[in-house]
Tab-separated table of C-alpha atoms and ligand atoms in Angstrom:
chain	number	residue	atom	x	y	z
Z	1	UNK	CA	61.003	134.642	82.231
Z	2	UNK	CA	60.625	135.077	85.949
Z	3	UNK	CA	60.566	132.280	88.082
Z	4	UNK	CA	57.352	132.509	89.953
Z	5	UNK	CA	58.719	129.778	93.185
Z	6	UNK	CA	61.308	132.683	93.102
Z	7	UNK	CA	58.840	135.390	93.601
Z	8	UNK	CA	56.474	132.648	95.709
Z	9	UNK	CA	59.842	132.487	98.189
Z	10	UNK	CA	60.528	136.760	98.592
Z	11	UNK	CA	56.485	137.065	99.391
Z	12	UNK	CA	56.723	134.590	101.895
Z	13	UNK	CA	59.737	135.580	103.919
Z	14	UNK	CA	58.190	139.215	102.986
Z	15	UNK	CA	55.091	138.465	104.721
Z	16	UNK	CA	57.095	136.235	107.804
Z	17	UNK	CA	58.950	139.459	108.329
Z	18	UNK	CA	56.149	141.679	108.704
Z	19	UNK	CA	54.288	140.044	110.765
Z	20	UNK	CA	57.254	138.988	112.973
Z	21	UNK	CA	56.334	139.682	116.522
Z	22	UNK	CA	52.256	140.543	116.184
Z	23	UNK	CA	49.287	138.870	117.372
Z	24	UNK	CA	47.375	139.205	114.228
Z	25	UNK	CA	48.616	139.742	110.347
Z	26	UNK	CA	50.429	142.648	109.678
Z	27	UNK	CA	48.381	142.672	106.283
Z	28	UNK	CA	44.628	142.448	105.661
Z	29	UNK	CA	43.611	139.023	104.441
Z	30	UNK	CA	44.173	138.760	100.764
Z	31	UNK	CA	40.286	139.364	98.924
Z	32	UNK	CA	39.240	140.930	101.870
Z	33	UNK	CA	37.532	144.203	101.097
Z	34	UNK	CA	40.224	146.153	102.746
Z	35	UNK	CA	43.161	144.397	100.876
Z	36	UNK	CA	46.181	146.754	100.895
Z	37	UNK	CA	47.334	149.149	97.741
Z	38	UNK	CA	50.528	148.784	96.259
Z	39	UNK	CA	52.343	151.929	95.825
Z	40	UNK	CA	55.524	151.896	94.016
Z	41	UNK	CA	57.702	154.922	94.785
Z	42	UNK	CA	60.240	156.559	92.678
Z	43	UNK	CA	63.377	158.863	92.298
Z	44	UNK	CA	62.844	161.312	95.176
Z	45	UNK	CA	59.881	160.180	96.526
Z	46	UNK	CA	60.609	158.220	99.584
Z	47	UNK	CA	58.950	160.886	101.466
Z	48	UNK	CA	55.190	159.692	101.774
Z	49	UNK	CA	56.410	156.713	103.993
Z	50	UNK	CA	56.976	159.399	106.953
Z	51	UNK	CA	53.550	159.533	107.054
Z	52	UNK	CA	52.178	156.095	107.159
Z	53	UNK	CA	50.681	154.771	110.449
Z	54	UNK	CA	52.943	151.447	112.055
Z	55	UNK	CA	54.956	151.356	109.216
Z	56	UNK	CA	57.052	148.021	109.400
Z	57	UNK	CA	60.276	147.834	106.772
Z	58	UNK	CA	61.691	145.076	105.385
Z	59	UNK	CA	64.902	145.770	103.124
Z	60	UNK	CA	65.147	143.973	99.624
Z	61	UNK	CA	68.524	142.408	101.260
Z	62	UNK	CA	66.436	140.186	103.428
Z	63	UNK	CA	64.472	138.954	100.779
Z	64	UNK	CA	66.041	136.112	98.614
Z	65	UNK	CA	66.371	136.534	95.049
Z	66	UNK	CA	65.224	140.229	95.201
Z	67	UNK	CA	67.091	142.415	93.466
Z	68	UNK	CA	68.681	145.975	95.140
Z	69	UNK	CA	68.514	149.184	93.872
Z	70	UNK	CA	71.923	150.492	92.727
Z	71	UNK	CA	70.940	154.430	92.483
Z	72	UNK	CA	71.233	156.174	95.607
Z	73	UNK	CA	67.854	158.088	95.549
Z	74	UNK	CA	66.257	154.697	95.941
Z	75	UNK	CA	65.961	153.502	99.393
Z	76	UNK	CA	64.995	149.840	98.771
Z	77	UNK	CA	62.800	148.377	100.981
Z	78	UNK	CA	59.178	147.354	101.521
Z	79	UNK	CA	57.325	149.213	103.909
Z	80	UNK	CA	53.993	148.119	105.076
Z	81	UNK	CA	51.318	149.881	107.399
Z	82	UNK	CA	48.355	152.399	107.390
Z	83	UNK	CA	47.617	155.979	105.953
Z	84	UNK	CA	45.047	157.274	108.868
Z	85	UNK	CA	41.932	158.498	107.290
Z	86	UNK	CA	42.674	162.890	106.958
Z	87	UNK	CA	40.964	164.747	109.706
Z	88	UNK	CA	37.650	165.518	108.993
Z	89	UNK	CA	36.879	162.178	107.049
Z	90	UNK	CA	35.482	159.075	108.271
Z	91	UNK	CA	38.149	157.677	111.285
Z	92	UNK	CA	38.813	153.292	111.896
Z	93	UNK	CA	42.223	151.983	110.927
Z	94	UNK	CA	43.062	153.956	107.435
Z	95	UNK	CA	44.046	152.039	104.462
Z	96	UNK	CA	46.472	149.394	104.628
Z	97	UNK	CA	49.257	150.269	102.476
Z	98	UNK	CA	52.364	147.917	100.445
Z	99	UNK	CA	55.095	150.445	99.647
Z	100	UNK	CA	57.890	149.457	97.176
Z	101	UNK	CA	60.514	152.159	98.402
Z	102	UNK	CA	63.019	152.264	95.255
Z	103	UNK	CA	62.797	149.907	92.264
Z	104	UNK	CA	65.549	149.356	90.112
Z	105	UNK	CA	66.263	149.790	86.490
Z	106	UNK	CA	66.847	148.018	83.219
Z	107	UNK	CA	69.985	150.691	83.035
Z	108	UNK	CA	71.416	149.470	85.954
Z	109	UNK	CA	71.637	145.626	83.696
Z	110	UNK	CA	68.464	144.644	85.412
Z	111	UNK	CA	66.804	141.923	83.623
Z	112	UNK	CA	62.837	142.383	83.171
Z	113	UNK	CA	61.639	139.878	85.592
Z	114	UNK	CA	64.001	141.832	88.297
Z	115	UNK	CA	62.043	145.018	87.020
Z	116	UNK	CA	59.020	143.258	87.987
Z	117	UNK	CA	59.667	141.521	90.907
Z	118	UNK	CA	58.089	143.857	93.120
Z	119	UNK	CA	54.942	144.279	91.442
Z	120	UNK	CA	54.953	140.437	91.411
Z	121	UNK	CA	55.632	139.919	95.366
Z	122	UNK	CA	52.889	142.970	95.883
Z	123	UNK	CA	50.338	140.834	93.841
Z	124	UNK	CA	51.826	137.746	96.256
Z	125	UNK	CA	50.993	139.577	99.076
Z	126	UNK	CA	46.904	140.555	98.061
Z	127	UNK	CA	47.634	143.997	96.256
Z	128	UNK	CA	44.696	144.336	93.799
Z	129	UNK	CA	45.411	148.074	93.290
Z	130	UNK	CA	48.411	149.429	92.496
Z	131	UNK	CA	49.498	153.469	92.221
Z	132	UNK	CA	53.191	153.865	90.385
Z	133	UNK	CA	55.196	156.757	90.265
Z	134	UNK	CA	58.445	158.127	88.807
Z	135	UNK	CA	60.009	161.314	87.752
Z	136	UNK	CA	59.871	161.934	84.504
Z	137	UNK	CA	60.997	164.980	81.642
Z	138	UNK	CA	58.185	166.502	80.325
Z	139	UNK	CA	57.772	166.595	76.349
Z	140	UNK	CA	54.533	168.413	76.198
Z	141	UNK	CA	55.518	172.334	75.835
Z	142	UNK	CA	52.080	172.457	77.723
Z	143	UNK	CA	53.802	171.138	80.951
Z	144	UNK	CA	55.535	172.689	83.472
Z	145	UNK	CA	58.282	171.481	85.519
Z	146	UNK	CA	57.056	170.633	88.998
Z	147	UNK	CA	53.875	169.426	87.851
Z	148	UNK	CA	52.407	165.952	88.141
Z	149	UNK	CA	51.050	164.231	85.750
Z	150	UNK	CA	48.559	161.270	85.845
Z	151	UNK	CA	49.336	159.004	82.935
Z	152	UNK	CA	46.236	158.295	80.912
Z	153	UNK	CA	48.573	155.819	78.292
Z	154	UNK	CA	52.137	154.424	77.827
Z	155	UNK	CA	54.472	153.578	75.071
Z	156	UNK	CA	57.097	151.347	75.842
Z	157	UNK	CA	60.117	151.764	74.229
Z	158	UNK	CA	62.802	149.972	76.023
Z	159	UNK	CA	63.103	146.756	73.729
Z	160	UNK	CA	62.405	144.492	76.018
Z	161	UNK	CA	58.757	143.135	77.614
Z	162	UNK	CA	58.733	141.145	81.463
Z	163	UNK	CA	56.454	138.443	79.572
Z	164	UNK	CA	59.159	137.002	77.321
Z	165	UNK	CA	59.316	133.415	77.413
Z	166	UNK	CA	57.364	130.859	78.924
Z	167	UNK	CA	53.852	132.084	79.833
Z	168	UNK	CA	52.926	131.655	83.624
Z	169	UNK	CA	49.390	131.322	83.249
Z	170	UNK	CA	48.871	131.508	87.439
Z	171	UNK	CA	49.611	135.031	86.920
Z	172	UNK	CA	47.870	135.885	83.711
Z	173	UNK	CA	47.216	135.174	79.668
Z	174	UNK	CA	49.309	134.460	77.598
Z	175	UNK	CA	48.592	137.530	75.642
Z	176	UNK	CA	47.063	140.093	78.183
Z	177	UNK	CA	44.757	143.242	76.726
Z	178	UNK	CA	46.357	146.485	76.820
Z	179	UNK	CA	44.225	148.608	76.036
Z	180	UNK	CA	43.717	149.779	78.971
Z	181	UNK	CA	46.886	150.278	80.830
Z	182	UNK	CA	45.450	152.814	83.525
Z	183	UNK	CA	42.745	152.101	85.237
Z	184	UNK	CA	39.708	155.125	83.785
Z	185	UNK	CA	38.197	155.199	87.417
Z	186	UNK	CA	41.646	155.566	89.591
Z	187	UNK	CA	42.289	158.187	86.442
Z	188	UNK	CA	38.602	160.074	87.378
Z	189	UNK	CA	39.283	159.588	91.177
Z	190	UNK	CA	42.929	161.317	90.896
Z	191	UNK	CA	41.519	164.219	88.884
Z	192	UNK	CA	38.770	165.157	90.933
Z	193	UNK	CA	40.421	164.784	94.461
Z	194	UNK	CA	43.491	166.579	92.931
Z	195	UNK	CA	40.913	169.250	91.743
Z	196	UNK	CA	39.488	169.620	95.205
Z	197	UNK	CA	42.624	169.763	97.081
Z	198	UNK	CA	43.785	172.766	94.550
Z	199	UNK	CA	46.701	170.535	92.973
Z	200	UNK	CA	46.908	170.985	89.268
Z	201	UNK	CA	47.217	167.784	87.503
Z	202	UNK	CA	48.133	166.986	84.246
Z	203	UNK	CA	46.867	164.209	81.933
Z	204	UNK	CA	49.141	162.507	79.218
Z	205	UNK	CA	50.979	159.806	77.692
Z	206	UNK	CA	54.411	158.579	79.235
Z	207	UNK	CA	57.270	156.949	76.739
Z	208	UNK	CA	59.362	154.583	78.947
Z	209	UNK	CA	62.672	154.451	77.598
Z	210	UNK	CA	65.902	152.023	78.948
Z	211	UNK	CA	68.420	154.758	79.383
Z	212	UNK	CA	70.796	155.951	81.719
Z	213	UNK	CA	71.857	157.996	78.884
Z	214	UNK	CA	69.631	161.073	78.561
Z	215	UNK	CA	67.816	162.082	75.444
Z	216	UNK	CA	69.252	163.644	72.180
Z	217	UNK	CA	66.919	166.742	70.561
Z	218	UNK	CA	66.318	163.758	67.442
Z	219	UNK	CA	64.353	161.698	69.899
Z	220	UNK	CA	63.026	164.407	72.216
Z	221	UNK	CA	61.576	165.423	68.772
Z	222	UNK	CA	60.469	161.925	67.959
Z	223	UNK	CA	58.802	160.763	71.319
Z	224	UNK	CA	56.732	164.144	71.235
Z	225	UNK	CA	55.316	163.388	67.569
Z	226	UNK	CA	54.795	159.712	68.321
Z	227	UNK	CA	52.477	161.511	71.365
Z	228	UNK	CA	54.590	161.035	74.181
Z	229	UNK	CA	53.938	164.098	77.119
Z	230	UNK	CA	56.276	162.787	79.177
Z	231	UNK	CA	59.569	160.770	79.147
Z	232	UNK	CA	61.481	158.708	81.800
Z	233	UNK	CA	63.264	155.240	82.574
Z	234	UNK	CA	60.795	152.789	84.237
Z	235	UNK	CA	57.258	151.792	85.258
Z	236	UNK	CA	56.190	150.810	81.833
Z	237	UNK	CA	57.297	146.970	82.383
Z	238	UNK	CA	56.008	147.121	85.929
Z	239	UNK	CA	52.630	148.550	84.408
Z	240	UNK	CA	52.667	145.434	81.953
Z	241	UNK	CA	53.762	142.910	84.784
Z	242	UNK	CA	50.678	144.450	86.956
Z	243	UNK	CA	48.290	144.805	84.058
Z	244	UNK	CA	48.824	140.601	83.064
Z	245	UNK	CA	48.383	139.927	87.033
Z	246	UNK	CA	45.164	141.736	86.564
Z	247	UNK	CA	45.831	144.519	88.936
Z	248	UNK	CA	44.589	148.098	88.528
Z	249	UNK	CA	47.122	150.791	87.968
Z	250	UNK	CA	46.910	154.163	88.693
Z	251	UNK	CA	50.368	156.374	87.412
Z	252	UNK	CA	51.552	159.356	88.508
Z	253	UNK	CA	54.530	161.408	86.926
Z	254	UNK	CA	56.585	164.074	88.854
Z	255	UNK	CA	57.666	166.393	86.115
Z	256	UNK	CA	61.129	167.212	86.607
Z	257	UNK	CA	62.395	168.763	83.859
Z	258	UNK	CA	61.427	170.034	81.015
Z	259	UNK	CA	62.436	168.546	77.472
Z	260	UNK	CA	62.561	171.200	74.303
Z	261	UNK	CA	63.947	169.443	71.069
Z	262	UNK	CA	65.116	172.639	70.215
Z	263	UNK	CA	66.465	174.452	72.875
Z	264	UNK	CA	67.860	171.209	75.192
Z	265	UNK	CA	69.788	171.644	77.981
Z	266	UNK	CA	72.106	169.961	80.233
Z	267	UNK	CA	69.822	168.152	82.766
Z	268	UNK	CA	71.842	166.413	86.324
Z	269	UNK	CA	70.541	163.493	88.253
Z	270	UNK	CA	70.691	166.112	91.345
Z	271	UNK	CA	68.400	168.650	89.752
Z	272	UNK	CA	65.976	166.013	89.256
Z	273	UNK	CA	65.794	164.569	92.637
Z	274	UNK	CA	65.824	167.797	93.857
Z	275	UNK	CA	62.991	168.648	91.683
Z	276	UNK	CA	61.390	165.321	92.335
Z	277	UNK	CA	61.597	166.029	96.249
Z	278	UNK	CA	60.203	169.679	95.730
Z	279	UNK	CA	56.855	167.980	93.533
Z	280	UNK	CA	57.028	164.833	95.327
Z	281	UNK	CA	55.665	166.439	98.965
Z	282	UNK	CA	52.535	167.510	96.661
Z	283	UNK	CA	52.381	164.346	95.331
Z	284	UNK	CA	52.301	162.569	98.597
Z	285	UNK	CA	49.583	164.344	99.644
Z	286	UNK	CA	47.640	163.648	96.998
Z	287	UNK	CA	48.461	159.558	96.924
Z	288	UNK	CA	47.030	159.984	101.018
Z	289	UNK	CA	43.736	161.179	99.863
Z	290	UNK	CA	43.362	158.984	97.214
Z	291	UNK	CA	44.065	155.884	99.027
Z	292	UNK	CA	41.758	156.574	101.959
Z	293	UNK	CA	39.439	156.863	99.192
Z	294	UNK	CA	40.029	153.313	97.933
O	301	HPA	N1	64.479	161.773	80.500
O	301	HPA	C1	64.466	160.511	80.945
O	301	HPA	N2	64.229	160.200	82.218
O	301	HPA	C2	64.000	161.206	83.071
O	301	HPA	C3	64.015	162.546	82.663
O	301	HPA	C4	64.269	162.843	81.297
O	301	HPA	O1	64.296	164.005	80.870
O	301	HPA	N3	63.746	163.299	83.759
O	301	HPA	C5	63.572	162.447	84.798
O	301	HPA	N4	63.738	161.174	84.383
């Protein structure tokens, strides 16, 4: 179970530390109308902070009790500030914006609360709305690689759940519904802004699995008939974590390889950054549009 004066602690130094130095609160009050969106950002995705208005950073090292990310795609730190409204849409401040910059892994011999602990400080900090991403294989002979994918359900097959143990009912019940995991409007909104800005987006269920070890053809062949579309090695605890804090979650897959039972190859962690980082600048784009649309 996580310790929730342990999580209480890392949003409080999180939010000293951002607003270190200003006149006013680096974050919109929490339950304000304009309350900031989480956005947790995966394997080669670190680019869509570039583009955020006064980001501040804070890295996880300054945070107690948080825990690092060991894999070296993953920056790890929280970065807070604005996306500016796109030209040609209505100007003021832009959206104020939480970004988790790395997460790290049950693989790396994370425990679940660790998993979660960034959802959890996000939540701490007045995140209502949260938008998770990852790079994932795709299972669905439908999907390319270098698509996206916006995840309309989740299996989660890693063993383990972040709400083993002691309930803490400050953060949600006991047994939370999940039958809903993403959010149907964030779903609708991510379709039709994708559709307008040309990006093709795909629509399917992701199987989150503990890895580091790849799939064999057995289970590629297995996840696909249990309806899997897409398979990778996180966001289905932080989904859970955010879903019993009540948050809505929008998730969005970079396809980075495909995944053919029958005809597997090889697949290196460097082909799917690289493949992550190719998808992943389309992908930003689309997470700016969205959120000024929040
Ligand atoms: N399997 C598991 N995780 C992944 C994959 C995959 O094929 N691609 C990117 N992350």
């Amino acid at each position: 179970m996580q310790n929730p004066q342990e999580v209480q602690r890392a949003a409080a130094e999180l939010t000293k530390r951002l607003s270190a130095g200003l006149s006013a609160p680096a974050l919109p009050a929490p339950s304000g109308a304009d309350e900031p969106v989480g956005i947790v950002l995966g394997t080669g995705l670190s680019g869509l902070a570039d583009k955020m208005a006064d980001a501040r950073a804070v890295p996880y090292d300054a945070l107690p009790g948080f825990p690092p990310s060991s894999v070296a795609s993953h920056s790890g730190a929280f970065l807070c500030g604005r996306f500016p409204a796109r030209c040609g849409e209505d100007e003021g401040l832009g959206r104020a914006v939480i970004i988790q910059q790395g997460r790290c892994h049950l693989y790396e011999g994370r425990s679940p609360a660790e998993v979660c602990m960034g959802v959890r400080v996000m939540a701490g900090l007045g995140v209502r709305t949260l938008i998770v991403t990852n790079a994932a294989g795709a299972l669905n002979p439908n999907f390319d690689a270098g698509s996206i994918m916006c995840m309309t359900d989740m299996i989660n097959h890693t063993g383990v759940s972040p709400l083993t143990g002691l309930n803490c009912d400050a953060w949600g019940p006991r047994f939370p519904d999940m039958s809903e995991p993403f959010d149907p409007q964030l779903r609708d909104l991510a379709v039709e802004t994708a559709c307008k800005m040309g990006i093709r987006l795909e629509r399917g269920v992701y199987i989150g699995v503990h890895g580091p070890e790849m799939e064999t053809p057995a289970e590629t062949r297995l996840y696909r008939q249990w309806g899997a579309d897409a398979v990778g090695m996180s966001t289905v605890l932080e989904v859970i974590a955010a879903r019993h804090l009540g948050l809505r979650v929008l998730g969005l897959s970079c396809l980075t390889n495909k995944n053919r039972p029958d005809c597997m190859a090889p697949v290196s962690l460097e082909e799917v950054i690289a493949a992550a980082q190719t998808t992943g600048r389309q992908l930003g784009r689309l997470i700016r549009a969205l959120v000024t649309k929040l």
